[in-house]
mmCIF file of C-alpha atoms and ligand atoms in Angstrom:
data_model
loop_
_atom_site.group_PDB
_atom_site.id
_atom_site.type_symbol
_atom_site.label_atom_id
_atom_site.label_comp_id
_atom_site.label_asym_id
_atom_site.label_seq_id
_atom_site.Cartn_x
_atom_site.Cartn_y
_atom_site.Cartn_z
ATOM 1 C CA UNK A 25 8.770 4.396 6.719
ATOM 2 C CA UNK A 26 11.869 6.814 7.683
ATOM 3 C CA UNK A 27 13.900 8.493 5.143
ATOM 4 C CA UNK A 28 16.415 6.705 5.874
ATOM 5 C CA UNK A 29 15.065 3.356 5.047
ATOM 6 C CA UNK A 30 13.250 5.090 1.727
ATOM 7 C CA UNK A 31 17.076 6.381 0.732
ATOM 8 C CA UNK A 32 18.392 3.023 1.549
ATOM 9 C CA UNK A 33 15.939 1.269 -0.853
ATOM 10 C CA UNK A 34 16.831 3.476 -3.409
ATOM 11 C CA UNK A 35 19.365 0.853 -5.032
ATOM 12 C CA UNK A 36 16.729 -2.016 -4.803
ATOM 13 C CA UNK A 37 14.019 -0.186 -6.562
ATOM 14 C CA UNK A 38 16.471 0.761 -9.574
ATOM 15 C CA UNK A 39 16.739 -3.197 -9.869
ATOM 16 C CA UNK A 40 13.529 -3.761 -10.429
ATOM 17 C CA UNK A 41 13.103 -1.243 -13.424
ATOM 18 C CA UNK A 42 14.012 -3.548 -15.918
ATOM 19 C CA UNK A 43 10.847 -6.093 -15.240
ATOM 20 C CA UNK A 44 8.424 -4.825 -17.616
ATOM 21 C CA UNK A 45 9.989 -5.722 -20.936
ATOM 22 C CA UNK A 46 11.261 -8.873 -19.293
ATOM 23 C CA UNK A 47 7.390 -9.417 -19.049
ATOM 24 C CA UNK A 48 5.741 -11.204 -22.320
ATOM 25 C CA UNK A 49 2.040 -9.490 -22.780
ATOM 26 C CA UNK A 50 -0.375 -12.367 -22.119
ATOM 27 C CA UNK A 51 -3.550 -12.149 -22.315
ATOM 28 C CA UNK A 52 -6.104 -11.036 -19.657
ATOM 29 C CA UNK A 53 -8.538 -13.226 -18.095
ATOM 30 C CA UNK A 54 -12.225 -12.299 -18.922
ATOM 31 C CA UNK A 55 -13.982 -10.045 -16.697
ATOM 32 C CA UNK A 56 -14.696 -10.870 -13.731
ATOM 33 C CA UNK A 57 -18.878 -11.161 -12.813
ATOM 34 C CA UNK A 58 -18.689 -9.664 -9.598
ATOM 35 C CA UNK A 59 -15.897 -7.692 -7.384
ATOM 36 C CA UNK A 60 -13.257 -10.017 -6.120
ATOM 37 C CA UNK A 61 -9.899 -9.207 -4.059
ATOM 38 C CA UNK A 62 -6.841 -10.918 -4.052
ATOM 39 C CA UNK A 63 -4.477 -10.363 -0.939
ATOM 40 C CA UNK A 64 -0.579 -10.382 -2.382
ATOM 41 C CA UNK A 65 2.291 -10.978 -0.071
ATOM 42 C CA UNK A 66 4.759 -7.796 -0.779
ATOM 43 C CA UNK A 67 7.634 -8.697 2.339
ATOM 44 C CA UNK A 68 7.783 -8.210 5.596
ATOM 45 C CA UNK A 69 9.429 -5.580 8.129
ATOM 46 C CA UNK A 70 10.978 -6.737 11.190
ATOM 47 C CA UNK A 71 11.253 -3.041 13.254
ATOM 48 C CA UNK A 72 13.933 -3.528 15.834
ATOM 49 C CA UNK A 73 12.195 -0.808 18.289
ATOM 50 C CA UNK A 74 8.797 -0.371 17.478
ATOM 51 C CA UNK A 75 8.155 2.891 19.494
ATOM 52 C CA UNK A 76 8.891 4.768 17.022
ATOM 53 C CA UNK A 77 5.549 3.795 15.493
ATOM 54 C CA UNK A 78 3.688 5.263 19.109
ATOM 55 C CA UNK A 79 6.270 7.628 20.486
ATOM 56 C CA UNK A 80 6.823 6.317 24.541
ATOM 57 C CA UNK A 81 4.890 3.157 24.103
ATOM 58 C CA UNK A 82 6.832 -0.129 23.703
ATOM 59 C CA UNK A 83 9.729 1.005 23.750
ATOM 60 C CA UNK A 84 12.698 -1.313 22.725
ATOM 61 C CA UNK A 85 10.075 -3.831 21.920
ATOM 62 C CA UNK A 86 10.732 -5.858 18.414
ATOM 63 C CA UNK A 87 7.898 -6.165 16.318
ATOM 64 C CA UNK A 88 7.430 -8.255 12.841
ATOM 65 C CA UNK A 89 5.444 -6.202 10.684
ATOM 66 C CA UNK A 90 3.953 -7.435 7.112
ATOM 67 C CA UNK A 91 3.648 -5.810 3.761
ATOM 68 C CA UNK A 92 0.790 -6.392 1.792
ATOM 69 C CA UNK A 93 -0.559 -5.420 -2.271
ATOM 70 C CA UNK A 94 -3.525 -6.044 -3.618
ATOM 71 C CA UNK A 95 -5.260 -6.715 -6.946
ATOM 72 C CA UNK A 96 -8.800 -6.055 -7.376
ATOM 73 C CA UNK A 97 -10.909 -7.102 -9.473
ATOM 74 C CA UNK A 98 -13.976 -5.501 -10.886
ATOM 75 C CA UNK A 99 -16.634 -6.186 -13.994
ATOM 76 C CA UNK A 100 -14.931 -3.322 -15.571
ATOM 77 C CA UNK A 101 -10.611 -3.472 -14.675
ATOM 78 C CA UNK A 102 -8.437 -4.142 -12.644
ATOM 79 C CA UNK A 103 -6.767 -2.214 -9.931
ATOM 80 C CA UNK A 104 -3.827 -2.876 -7.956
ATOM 81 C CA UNK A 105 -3.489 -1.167 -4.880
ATOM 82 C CA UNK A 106 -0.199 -0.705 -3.078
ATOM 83 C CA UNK A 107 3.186 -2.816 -4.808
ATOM 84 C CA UNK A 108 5.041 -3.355 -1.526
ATOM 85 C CA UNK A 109 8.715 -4.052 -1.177
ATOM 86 C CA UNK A 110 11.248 -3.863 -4.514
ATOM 87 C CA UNK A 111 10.892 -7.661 -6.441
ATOM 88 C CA UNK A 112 14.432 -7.727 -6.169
ATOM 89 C CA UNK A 113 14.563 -8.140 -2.456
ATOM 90 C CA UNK A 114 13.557 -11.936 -2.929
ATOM 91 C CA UNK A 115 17.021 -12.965 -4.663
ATOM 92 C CA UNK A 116 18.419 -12.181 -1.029
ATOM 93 C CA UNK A 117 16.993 -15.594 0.819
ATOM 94 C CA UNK A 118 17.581 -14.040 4.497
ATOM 95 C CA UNK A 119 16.329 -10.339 3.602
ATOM 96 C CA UNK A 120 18.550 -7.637 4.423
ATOM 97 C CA UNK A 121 19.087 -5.242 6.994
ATOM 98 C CA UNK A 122 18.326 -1.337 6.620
ATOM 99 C CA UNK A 123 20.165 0.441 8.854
ATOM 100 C CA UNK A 124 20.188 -0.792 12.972
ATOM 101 C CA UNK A 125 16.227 -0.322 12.779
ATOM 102 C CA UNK A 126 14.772 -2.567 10.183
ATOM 103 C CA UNK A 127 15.115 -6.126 8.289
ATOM 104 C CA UNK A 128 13.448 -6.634 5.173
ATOM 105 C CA UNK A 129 12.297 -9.955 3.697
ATOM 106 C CA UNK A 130 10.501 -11.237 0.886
ATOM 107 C CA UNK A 131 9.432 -14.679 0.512
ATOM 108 C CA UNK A 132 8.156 -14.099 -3.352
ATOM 109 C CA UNK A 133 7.541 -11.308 -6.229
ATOM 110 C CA UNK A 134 4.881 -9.209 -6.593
ATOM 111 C CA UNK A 135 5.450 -10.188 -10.400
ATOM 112 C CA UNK A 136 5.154 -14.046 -9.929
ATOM 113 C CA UNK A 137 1.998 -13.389 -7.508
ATOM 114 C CA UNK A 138 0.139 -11.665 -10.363
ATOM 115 C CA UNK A 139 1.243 -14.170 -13.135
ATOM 116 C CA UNK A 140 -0.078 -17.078 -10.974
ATOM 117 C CA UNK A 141 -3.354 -15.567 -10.523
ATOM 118 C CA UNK A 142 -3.369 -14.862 -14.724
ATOM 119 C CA UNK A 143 -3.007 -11.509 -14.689
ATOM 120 C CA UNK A 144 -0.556 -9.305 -16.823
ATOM 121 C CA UNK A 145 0.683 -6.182 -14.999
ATOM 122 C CA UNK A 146 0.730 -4.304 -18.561
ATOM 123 C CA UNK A 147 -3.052 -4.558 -18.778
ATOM 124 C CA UNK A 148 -4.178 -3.468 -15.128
ATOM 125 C CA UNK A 149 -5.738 -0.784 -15.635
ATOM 126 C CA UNK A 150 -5.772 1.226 -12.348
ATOM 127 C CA UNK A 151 -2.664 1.926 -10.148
ATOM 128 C CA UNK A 152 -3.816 3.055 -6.549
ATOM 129 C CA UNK A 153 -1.068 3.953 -4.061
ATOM 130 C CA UNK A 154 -1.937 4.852 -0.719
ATOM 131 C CA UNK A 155 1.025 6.615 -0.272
ATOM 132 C CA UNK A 156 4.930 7.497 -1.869
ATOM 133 C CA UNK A 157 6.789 5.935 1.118
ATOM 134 C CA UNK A 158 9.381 2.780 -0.021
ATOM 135 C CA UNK A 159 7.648 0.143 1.503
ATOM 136 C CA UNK A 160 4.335 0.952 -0.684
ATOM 137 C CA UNK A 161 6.263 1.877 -3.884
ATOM 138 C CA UNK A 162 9.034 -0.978 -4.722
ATOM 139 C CA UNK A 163 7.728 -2.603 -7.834
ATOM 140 C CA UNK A 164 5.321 0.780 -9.565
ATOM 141 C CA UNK A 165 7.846 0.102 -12.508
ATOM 142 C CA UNK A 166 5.879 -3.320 -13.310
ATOM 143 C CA UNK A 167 2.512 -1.245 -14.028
ATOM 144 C CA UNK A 168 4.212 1.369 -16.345
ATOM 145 C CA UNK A 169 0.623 1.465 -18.422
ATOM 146 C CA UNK A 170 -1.862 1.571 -15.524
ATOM 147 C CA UNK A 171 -3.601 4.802 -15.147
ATOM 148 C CA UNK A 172 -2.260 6.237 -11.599
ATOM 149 C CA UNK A 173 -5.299 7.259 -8.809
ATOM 150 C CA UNK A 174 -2.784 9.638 -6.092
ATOM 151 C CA UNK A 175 -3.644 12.462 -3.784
ATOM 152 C CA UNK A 176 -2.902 15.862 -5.470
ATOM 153 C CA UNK A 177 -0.411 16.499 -2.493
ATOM 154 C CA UNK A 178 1.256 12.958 -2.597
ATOM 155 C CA UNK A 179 1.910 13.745 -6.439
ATOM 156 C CA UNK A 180 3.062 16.954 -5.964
ATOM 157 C CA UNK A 181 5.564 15.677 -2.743
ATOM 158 C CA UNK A 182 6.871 12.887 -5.247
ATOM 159 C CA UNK A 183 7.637 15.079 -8.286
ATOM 160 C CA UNK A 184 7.473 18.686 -7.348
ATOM 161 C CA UNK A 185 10.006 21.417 -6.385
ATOM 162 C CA UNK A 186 10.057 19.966 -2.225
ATOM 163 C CA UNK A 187 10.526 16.384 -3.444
ATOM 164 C CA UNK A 188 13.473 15.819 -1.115
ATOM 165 C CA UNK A 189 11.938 17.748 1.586
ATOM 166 C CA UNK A 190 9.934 14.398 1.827
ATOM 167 C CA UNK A 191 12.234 12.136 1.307
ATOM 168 C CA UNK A 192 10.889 11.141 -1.960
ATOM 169 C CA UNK A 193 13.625 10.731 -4.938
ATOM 170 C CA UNK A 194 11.994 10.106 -8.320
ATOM 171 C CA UNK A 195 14.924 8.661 -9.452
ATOM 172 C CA UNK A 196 13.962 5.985 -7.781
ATOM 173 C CA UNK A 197 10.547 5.617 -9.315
ATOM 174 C CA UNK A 198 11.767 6.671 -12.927
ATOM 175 C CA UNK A 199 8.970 5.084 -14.437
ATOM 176 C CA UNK A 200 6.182 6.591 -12.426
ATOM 177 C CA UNK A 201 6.296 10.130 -13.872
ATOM 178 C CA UNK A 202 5.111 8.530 -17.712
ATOM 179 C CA UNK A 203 2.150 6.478 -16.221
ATOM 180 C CA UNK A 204 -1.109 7.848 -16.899
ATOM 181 C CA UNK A 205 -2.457 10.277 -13.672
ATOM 182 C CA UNK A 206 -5.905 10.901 -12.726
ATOM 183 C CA UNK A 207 -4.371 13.392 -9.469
ATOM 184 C CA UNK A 208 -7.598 13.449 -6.804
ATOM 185 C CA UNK A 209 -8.701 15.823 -4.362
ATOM 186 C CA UNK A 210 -10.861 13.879 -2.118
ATOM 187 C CA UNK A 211 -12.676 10.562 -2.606
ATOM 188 C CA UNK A 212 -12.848 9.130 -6.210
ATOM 189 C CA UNK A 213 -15.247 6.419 -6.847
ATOM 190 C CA UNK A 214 -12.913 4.331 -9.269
ATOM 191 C CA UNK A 215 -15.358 2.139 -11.705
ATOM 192 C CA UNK A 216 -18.755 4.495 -10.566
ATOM 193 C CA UNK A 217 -20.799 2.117 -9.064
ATOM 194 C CA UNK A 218 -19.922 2.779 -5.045
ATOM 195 C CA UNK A 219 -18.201 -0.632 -4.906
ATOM 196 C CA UNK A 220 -14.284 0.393 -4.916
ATOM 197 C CA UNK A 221 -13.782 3.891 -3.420
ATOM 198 C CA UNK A 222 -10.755 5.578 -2.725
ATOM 199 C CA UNK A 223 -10.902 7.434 0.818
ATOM 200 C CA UNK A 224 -8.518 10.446 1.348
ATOM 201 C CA UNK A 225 -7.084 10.161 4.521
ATOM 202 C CA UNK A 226 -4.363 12.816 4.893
ATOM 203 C CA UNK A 227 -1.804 12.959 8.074
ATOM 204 C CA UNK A 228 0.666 10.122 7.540
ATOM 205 C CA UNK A 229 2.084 11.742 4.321
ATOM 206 C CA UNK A 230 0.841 14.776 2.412
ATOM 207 C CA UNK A 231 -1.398 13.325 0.211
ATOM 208 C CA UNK A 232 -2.327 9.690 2.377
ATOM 209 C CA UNK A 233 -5.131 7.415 0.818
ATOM 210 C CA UNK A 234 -6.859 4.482 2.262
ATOM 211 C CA UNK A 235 -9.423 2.348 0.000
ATOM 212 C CA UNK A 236 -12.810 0.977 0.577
ATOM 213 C CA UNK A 237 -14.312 -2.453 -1.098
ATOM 214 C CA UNK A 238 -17.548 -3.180 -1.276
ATOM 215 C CA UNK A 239 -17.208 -6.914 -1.284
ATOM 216 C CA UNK A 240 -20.183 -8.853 -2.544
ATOM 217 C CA UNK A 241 -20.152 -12.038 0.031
ATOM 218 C CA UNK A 242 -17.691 -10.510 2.702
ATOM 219 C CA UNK A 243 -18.994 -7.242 3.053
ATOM 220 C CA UNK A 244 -17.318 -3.950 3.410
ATOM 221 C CA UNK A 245 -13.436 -3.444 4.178
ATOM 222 C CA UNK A 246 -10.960 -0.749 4.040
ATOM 223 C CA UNK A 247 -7.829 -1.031 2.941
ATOM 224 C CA UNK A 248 -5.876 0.863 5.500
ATOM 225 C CA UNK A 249 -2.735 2.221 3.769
ATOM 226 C CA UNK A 250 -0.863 3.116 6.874
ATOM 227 C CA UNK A 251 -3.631 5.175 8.361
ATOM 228 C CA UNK A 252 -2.412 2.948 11.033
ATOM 229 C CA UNK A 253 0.733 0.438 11.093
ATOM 230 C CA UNK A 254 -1.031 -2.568 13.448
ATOM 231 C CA UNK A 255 -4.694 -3.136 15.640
ATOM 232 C CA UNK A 256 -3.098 -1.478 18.695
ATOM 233 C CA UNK A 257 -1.675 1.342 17.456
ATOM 234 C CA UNK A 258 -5.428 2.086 15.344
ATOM 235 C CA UNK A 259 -7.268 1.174 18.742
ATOM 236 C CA UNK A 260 -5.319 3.777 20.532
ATOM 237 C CA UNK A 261 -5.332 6.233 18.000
ATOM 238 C CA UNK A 262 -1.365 6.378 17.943
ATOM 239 C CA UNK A 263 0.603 8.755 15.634
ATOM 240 C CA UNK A 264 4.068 7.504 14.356
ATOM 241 C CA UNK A 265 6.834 9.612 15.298
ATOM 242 C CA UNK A 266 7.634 9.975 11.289
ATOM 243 C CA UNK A 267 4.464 10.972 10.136
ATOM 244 C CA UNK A 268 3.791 14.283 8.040
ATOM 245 C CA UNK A 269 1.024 15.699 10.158
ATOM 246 C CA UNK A 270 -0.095 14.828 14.130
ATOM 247 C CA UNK A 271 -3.455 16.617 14.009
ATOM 248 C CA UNK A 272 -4.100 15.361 10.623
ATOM 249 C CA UNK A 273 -3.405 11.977 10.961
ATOM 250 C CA UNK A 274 -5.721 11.752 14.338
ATOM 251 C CA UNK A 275 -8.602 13.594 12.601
ATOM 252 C CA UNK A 276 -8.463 10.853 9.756
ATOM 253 C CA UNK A 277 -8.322 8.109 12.004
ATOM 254 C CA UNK A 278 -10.897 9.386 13.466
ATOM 255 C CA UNK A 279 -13.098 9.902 10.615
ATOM 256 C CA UNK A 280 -12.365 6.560 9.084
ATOM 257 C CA UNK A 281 -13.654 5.116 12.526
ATOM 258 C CA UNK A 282 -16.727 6.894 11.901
ATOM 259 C CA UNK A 283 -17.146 5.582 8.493
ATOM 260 C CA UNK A 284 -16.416 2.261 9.407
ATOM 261 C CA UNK A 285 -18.777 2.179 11.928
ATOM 262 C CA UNK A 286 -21.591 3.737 9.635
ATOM 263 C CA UNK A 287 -20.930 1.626 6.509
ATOM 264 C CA UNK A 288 -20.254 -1.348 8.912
ATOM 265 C CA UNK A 289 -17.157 -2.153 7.608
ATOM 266 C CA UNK A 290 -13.277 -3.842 8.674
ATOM 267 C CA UNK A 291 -10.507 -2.625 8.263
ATOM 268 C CA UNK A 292 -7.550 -4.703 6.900
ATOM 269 C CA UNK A 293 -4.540 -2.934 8.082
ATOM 270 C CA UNK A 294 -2.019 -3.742 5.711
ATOM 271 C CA UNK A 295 1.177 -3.951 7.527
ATOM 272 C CA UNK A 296 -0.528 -6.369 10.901
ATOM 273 C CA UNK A 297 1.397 -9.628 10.328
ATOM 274 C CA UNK A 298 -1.475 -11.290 12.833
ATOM 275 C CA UNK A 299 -4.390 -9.842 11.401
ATOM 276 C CA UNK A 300 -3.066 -10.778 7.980
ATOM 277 C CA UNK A 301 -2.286 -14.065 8.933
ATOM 278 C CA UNK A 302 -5.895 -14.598 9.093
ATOM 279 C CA UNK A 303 -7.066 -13.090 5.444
ATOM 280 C CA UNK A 304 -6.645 -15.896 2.836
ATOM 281 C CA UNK A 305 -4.267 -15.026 -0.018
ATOM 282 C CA UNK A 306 -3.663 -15.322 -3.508
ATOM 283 C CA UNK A 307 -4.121 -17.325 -5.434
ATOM 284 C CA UNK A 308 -7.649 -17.654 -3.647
ATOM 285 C CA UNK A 309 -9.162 -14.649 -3.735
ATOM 286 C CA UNK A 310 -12.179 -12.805 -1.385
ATOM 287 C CA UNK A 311 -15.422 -12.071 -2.983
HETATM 288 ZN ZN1 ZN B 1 4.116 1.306 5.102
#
């Protein structure tokens, strides 16, 4: 999302920084046998004119985006991909407004999701962001022990020298800079066995990654990240106004349409509210 809205959320994501040690360590549920997914609610985004996201094209047209996490389970950890908007958002029962553009709502935590499903977010063992911008990052200080899979360049544009260039403020991710980091330059095969696969797909921020699942009775999906916001937008190959690169982002649509196509897989685009609406949720999960 803007700047703006990432500057805005600063004060929310300071709330939330507190939640690990308010956490008792549980334990873990056994291993799973095979790779499952479970689809978490993190909020949604009401986006007052969403023309911004496709620059000339439905213009001062309202559109209800959703925001959505993930926790993934595999024979060998856990990974938890994407942690959505701040926790604390859900003590506000109507959401909240940021700036004219945007309302934010969330219906439930992250936190509570992950507890219901009998997890314990000190014991997941992989962290995967897709990318630094507020809507993705909100609750990072609930996985403070989780070893961190990011883009070299998303890394670098959260904690180097042209942080605020960026937009990012580590301030508001305090916790984030002591986690574990494994920093990637391309695809990284996260438990080695081709079945959870984290795709680099530069454009929308320095360092933007998408991830693929190899699902065992569903078949193959991508997690989108915001390679695109919502089906019309990917269809049409539509750049946000925002985004860090034009040319970039286009060329990795375009490649992950090729590699859907050739691996035969869907993509889940993780803020469509209607596609969503269709993908059961935790606590059921997708094998
Ligand atoms: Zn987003």
């Amino acid at each position: 999302m803007t700047r703006t809205l990432r500057a805005l959320g600063a004060s929310l994501v300071l709330a939330t920084v507190a939640a690990p040690a308010a956490l008792a360590a549980s334990a873990a549920p056994a291993p799973v046998k095979s790779l499952r997914v479970y689809v978490l609610d993190c909020g949604t985004i009401d986006v007052a004119d969403i023309s911004q996201f496709s620059p000339g094209v439905n213009v001062g047209k309202h559109k209800k985006l959703t925001d959505t996490c993930y926790l993934i389970a595999h024979p060998k950890g856990t990974l938890v991909w994407d942690t959505g908007l701040p926790d604390a958002l859900a003590e506000k029962k109507d959401g909240m407004d940021m700036g004219k553009s945007y309302h934010l709502k969330r219906d439930r935590t992250l936190a509570s999701q992950i507890k219901a499903i009998g997890y314990d977010p000190l014991q997941v063992t992989y962290l995967g962001i897709s990318h630094m911008h507020f809507d993705h990052i909100g609750n990072v200080g609930l996985f403070p022990k989780s070893t961190l899979l990011m883009q070299k360049e998303e890394y670098a544009s959260a904690f180097g020298p042209d942080a605020a260039k960026y937009g990012n403020d580590p301030k508001t991710y305090p916790t984030l800079k002591d986690n574990p980091v494994q920093e990637l330059t391309g695809d990284h095969d996260v438990f080695g066995d081709g079945s959870v696969v984290i795709k680099r797909a530069i454009g929308h921020t320095p360092g933007h990654q998408s991830l693929f699942l190899k699902l065992p009775k569903t078949g193959n999906v991508v997690l989108s990240g915001d390679l695109a916001h919502f089906t019309e937008n990917w269809a049409n190959r539509r750049v946000p106004s925002f985004n860090y690169d034009k040319e970039l982002s286009v060329k990795a649509m375009n490649e992950m349409g090729d590699f859907l196509k050739a691996n035969k897989a869907v993509l889940w685009i993780q803020h469509d509210y209607e596609q969503n609406a269709q993908i059961k949720h935790a606590p059921a999960f997708i094998e």
